[in-house]
mmCIF file with all atom_site columns, C-alpha atoms in Angstrom:
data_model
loop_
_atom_site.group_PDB
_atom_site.id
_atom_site.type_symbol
_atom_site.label_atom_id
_atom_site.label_alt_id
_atom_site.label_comp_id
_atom_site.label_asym_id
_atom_site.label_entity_id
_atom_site.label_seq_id
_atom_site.pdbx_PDB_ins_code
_atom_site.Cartn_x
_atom_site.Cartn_y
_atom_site.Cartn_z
_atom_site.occupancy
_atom_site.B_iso_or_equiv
_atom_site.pdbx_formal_charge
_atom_site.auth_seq_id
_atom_site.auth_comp_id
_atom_site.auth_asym_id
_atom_site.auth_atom_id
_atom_site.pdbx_PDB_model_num
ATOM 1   C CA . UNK A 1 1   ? 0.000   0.000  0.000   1.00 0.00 ? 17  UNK A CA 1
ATOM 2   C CA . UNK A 1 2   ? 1.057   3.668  -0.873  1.00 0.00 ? 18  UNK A CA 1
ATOM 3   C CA . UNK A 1 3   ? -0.216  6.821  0.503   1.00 0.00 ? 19  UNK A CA 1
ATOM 4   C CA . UNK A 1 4   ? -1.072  9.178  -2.151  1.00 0.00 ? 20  UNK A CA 1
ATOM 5   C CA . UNK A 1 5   ? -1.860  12.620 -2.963  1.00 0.00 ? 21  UNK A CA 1
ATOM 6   C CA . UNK A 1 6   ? -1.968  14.925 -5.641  1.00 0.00 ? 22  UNK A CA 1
ATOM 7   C CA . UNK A 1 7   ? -0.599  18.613 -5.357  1.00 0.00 ? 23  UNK A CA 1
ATOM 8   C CA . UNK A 1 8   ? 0.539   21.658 -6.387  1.00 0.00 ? 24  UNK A CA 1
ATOM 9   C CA . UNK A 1 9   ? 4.430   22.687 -4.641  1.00 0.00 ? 25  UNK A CA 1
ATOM 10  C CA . UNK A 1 10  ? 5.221   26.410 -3.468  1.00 0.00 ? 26  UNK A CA 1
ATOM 11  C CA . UNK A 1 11  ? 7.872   28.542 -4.764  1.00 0.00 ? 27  UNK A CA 1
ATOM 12  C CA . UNK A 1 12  ? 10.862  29.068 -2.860  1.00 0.00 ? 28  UNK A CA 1
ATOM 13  C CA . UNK A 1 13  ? 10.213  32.602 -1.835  1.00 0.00 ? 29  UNK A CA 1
ATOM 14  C CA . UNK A 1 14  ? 6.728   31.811 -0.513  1.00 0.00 ? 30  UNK A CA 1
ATOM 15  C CA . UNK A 1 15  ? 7.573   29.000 1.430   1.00 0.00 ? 31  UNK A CA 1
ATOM 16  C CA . UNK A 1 16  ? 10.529  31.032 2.783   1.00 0.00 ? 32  UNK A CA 1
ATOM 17  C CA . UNK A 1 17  ? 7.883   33.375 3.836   1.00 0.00 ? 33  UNK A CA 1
ATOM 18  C CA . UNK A 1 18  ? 5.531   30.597 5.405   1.00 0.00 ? 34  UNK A CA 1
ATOM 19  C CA . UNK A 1 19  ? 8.806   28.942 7.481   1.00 0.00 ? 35  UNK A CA 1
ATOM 20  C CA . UNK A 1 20  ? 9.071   32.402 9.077   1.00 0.00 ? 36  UNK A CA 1
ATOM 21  C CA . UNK A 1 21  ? 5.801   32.187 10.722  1.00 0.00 ? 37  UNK A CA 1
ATOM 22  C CA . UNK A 1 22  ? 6.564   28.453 12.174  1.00 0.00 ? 38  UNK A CA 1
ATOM 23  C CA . UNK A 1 23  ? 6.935   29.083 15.458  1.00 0.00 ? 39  UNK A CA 1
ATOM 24  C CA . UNK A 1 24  ? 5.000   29.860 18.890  1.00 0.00 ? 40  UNK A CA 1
ATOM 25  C CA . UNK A 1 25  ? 3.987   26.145 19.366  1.00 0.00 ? 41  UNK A CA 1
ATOM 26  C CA . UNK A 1 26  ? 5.997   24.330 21.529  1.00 0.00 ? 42  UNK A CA 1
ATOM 27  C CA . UNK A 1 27  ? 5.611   21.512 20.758  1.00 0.00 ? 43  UNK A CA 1
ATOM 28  C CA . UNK A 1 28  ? 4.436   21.510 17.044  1.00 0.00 ? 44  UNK A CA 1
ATOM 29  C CA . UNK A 1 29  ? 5.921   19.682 14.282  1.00 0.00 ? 45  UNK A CA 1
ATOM 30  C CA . UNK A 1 30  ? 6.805   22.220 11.626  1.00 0.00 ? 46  UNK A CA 1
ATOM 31  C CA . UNK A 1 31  ? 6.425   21.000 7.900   1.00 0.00 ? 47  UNK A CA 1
ATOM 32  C CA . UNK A 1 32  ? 10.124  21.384 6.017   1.00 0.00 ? 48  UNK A CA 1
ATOM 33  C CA . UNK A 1 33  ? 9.968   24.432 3.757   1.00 0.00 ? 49  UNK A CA 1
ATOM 34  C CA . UNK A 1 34  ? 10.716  21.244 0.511   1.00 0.00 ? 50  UNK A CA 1
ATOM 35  C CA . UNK A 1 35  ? 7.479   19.657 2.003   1.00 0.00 ? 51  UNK A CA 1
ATOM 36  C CA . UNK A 1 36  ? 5.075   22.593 1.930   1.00 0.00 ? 52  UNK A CA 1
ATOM 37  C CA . UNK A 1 37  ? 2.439   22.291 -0.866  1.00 0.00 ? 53  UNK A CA 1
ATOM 38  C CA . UNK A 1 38  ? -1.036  22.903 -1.400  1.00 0.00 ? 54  UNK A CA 1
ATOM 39  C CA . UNK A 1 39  ? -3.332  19.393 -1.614  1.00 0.00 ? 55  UNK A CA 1
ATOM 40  C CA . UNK A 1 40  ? -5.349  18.767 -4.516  1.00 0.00 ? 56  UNK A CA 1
ATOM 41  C CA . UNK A 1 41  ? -6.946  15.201 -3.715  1.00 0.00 ? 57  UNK A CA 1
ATOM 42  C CA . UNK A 1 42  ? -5.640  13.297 -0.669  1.00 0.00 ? 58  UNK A CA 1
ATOM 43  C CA . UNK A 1 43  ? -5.826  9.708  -1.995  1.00 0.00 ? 59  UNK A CA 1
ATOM 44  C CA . UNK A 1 44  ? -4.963  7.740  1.293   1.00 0.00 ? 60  UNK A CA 1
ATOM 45  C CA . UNK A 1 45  ? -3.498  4.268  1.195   1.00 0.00 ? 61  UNK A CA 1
ATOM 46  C CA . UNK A 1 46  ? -3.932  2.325  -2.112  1.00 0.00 ? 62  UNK A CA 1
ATOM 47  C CA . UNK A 1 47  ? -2.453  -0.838 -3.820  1.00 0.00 ? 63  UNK A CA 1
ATOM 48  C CA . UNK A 1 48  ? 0.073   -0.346 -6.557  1.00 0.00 ? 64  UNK A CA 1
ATOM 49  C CA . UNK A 1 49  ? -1.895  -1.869 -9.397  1.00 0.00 ? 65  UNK A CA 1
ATOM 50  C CA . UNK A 1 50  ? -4.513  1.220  -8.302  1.00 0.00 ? 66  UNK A CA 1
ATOM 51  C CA . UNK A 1 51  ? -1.684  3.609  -8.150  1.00 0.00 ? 67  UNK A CA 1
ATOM 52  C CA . UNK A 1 52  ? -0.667  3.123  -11.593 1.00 0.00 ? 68  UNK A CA 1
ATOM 53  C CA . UNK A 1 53  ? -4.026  3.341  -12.832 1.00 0.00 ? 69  UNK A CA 1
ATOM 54  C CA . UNK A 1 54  ? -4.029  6.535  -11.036 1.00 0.00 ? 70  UNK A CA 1
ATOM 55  C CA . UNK A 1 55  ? -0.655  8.036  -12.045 1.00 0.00 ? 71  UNK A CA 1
ATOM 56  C CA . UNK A 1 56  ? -1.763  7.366  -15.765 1.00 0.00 ? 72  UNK A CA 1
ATOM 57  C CA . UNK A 1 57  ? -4.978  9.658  -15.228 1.00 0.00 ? 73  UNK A CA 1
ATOM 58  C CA . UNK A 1 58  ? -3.269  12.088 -13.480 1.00 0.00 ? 74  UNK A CA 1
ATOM 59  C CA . UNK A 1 59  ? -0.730  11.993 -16.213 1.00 0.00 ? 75  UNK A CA 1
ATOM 60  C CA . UNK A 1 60  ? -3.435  13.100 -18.878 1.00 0.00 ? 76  UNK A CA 1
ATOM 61  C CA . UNK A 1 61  ? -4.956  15.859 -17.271 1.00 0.00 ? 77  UNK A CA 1
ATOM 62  C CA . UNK A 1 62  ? -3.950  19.155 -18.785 1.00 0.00 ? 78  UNK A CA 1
ATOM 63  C CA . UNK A 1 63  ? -2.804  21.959 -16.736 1.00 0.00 ? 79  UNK A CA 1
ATOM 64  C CA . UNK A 1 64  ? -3.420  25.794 -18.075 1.00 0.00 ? 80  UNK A CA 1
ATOM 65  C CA . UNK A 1 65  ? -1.295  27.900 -15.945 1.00 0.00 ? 81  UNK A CA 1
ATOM 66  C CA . UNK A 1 66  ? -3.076  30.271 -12.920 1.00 0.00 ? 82  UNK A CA 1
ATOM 67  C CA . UNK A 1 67  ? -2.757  32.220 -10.318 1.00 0.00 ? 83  UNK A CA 1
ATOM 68  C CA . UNK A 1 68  ? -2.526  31.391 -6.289  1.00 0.00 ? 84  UNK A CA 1
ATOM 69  C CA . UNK A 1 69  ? -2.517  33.176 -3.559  1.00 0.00 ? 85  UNK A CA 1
ATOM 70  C CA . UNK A 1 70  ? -2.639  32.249 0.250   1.00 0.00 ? 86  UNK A CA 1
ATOM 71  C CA . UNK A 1 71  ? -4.900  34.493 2.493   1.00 0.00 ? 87  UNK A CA 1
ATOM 72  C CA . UNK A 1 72  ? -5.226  33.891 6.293   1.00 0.00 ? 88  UNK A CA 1
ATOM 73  C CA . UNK A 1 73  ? -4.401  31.347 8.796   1.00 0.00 ? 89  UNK A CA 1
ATOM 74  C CA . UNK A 1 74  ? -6.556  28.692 10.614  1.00 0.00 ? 90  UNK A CA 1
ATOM 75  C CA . UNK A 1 75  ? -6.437  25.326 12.226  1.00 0.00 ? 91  UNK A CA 1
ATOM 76  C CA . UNK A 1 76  ? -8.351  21.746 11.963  1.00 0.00 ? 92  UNK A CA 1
ATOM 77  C CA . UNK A 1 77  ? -9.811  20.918 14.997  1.00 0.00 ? 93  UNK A CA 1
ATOM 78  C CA . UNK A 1 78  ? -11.096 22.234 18.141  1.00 0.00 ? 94  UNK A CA 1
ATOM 79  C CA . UNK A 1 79  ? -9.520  22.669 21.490  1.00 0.00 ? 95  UNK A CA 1
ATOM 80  C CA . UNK A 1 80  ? -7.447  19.695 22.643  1.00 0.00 ? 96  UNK A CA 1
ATOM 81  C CA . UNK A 1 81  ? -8.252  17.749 19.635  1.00 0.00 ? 97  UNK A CA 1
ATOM 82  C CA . UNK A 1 82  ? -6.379  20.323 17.616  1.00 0.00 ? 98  UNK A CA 1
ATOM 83  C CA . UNK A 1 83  ? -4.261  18.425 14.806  1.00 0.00 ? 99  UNK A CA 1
ATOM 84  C CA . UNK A 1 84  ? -3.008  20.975 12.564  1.00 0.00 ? 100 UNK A CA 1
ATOM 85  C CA . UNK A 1 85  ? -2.129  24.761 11.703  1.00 0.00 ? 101 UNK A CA 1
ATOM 86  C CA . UNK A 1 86  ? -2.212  26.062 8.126   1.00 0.00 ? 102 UNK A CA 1
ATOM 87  C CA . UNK A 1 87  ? -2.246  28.240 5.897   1.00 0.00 ? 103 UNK A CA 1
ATOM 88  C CA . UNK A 1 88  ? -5.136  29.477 3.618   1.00 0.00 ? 104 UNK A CA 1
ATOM 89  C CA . UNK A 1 89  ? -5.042  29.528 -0.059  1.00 0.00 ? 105 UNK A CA 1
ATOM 90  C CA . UNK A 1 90  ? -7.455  32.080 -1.555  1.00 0.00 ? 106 UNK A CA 1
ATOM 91  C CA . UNK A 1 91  ? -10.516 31.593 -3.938  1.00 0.00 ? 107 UNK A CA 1
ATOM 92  C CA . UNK A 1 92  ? -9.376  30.288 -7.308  1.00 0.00 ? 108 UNK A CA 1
ATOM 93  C CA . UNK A 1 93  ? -11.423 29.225 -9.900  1.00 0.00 ? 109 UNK A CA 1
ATOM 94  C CA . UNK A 1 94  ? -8.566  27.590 -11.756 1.00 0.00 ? 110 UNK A CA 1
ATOM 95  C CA . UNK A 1 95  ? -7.585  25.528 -8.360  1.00 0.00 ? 111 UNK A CA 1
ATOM 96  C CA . UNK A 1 96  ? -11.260 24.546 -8.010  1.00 0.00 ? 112 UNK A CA 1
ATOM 97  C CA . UNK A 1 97  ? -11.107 22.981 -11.291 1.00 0.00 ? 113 UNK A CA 1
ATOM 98  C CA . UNK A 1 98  ? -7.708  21.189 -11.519 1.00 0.00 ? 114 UNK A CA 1
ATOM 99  C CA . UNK A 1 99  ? -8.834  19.688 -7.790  1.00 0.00 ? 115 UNK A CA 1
ATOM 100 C CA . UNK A 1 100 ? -11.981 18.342 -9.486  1.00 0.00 ? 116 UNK A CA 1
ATOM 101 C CA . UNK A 1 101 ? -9.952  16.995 -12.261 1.00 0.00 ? 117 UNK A CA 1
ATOM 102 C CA . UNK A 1 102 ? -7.981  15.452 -9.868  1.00 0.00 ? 118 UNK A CA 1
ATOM 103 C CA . UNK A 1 103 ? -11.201 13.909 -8.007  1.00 0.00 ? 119 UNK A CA 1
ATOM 104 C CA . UNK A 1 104 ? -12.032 13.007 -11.444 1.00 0.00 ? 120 UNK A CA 1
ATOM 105 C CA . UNK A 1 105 ? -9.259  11.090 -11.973 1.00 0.00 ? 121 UNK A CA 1
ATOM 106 C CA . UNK A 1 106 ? -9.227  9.591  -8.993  1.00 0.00 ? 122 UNK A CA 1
ATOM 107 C CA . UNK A 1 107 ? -12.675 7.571  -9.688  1.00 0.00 ? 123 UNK A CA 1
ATOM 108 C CA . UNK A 1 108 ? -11.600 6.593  -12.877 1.00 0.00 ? 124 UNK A CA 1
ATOM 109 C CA . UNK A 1 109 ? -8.845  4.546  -11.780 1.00 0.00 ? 125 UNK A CA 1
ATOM 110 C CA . UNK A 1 110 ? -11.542 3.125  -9.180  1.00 0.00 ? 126 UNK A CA 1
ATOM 111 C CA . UNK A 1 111 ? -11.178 4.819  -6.243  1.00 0.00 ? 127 UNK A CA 1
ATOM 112 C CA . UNK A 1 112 ? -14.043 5.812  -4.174  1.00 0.00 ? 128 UNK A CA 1
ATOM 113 C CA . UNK A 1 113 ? -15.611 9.828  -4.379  1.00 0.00 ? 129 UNK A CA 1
ATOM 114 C CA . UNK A 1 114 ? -13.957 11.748 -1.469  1.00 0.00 ? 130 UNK A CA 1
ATOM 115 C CA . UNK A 1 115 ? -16.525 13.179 0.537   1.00 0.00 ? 131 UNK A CA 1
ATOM 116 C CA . UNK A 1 116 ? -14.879 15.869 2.458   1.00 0.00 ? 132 UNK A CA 1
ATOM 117 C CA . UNK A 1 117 ? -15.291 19.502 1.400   1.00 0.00 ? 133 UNK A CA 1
ATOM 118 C CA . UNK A 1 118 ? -12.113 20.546 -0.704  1.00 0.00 ? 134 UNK A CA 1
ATOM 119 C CA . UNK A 1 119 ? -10.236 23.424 1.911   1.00 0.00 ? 135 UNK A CA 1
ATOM 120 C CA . UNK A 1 120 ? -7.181  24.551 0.165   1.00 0.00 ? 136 UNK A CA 1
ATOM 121 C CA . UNK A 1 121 ? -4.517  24.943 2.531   1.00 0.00 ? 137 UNK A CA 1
ATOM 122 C CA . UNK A 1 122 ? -0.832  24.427 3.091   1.00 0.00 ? 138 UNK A CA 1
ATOM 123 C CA . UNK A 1 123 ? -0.495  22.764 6.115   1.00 0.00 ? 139 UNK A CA 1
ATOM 124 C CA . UNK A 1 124 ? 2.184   24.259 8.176   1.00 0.00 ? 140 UNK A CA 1
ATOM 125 C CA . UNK A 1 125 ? 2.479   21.961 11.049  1.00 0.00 ? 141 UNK A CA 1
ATOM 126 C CA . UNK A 1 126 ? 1.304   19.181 13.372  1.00 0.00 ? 142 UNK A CA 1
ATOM 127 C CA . UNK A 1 127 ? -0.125  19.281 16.785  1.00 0.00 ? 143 UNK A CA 1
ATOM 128 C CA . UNK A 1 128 ? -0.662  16.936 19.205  1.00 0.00 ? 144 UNK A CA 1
ATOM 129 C CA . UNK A 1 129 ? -2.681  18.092 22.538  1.00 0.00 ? 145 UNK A CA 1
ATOM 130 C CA . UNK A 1 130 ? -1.771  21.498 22.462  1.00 0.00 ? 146 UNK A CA 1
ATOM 131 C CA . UNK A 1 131 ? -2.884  24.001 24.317  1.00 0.00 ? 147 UNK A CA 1
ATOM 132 C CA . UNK A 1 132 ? -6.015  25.881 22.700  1.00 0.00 ? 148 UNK A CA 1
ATOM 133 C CA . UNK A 1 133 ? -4.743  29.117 24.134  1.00 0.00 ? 149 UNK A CA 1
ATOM 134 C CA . UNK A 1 134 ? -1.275  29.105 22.204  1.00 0.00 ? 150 UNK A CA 1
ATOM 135 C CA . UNK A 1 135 ? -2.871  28.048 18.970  1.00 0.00 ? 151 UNK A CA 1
ATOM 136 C CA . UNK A 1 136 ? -5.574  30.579 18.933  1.00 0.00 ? 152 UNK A CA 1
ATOM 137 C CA . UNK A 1 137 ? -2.553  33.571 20.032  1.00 0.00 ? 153 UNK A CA 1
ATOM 138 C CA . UNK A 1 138 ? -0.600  31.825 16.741  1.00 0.00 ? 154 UNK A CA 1
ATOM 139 C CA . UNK A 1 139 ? -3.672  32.501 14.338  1.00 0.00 ? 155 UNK A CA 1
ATOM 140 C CA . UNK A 1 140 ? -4.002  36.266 15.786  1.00 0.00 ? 156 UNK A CA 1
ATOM 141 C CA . UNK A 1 141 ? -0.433  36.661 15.306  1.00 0.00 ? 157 UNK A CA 1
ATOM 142 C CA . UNK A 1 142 ? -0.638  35.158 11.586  1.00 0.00 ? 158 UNK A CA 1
ATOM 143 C CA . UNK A 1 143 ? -4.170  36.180 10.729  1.00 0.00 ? 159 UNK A CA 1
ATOM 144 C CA . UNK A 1 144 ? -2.938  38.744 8.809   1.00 0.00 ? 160 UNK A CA 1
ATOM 145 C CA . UNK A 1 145 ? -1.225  36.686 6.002   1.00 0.00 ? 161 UNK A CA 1
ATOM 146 C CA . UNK A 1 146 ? -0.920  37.728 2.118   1.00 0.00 ? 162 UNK A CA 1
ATOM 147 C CA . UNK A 1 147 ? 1.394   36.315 0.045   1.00 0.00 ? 163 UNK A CA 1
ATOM 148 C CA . UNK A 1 148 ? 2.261   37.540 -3.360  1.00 0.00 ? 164 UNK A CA 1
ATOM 149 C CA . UNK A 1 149 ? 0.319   35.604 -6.273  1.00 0.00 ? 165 UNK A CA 1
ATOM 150 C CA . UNK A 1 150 ? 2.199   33.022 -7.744  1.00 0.00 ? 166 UNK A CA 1
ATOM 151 C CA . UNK A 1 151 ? 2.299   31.131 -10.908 1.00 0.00 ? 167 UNK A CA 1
ATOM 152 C CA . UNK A 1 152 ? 0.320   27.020 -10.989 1.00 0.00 ? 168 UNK A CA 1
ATOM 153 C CA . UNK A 1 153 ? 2.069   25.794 -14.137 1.00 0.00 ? 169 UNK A CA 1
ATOM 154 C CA . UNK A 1 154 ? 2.232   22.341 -12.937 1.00 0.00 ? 170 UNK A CA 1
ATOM 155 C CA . UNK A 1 155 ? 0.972   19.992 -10.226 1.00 0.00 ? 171 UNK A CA 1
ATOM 156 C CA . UNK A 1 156 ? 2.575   15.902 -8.847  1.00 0.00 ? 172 UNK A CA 1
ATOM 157 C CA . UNK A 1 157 ? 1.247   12.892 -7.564  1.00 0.00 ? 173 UNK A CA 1
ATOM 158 C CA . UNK A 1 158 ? 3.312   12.378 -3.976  1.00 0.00 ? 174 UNK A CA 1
ATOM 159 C CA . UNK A 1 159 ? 3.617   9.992  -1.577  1.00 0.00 ? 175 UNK A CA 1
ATOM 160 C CA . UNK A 1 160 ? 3.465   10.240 1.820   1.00 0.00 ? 176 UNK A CA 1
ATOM 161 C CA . UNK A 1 161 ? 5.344   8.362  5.127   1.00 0.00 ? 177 UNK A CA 1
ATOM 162 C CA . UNK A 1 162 ? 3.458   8.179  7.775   1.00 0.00 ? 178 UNK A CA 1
ATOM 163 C CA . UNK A 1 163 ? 5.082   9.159  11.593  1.00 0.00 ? 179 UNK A CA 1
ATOM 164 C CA . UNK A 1 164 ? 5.058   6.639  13.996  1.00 0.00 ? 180 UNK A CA 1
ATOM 165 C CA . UNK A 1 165 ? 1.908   7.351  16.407  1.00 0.00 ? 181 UNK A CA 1
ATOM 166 C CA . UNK A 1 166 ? 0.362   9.587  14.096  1.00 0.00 ? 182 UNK A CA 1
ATOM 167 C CA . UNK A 1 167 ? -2.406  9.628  11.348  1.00 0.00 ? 183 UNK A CA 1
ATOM 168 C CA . UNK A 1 168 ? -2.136  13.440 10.223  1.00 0.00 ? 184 UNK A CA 1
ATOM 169 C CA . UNK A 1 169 ? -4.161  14.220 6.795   1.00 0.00 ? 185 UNK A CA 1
ATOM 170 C CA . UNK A 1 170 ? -3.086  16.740 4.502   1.00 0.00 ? 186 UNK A CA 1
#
């Protein structure tokens, strides 16, 4: 089994500007600034025979080229049960559509429809029990984010390693 997902990296300079805002969580696991990235369709664990299948209609969608920006700060979660911090990505029609390609794709090559509402993000870093009080000073601190648009030319099909003890989703 492989865990898969499909998405779109950062440039340099805007994950440079993300990795300045991780920290102010004790004990939070930062993302690396090479691992940032903005989801398309989290696959989750799939046989290789389905993987292929999935790599080759992934492989055929077309990309035209559009602009992203991220916009705000937030977490998944509430209180205790907090699991993440991230980053918001804001309202793009062309990201809309290249993540329902990607959905697209995904049933074709037999897997099931994902049922989640699609949330852009770029998930900056995971928690585990932390204290509601810290995360919600981190957002006010961060609330404020705008990045610079930046050019989508072209999107990947990644794998994933899980940590030992935790189940964290992108």
């Amino acid at each position: 089994m492989i865990r898969l997902f499909a998405a779109l990296s950062l440039p340099p300079n805007i994950a440079l500007a993300l990795g300045e805002r991780q920290s102010g969580l004790g004990d939070a696991r930062w993302r690396s600034l090479e691992s940032l990235h903005v989801t398309l369709r989290f696959f989750g664990d799939i046989s290789e025979p389905i993987a292929a299948d999935l790599d080759a209609e992934l492989a055929g969608l077309t990309l035209s080229g559009f602009e992203l920006a991220l916009e705000g700060v937030g977490c998944f979660g509430e209180g205790a049960q907090i699991a993440a911090v991230w980053a918001g990505v804001a309202d793009s029609p062309g990201l809309r559509r290249l993540a329902r390609a990607c959905e697209m794709a995904a049933r074709r090559a037999g897997l099931k429809p994902d049922t989640r509402r699609y949330r852009p993000h770029v998930t900056l870093a995971y928690l585990r029990r932390p204290d509601p009080v810290a995360v919600a000073g981190w957002i006010q601190s961060n609330n404020l984010l705008r990045s610079p648009s930046f050019s989508a030319e072209d999107f990947g099909l990644y794998s994933r390693c899980l940590v030992p003890g935790f189940d964290g989703l992108d």
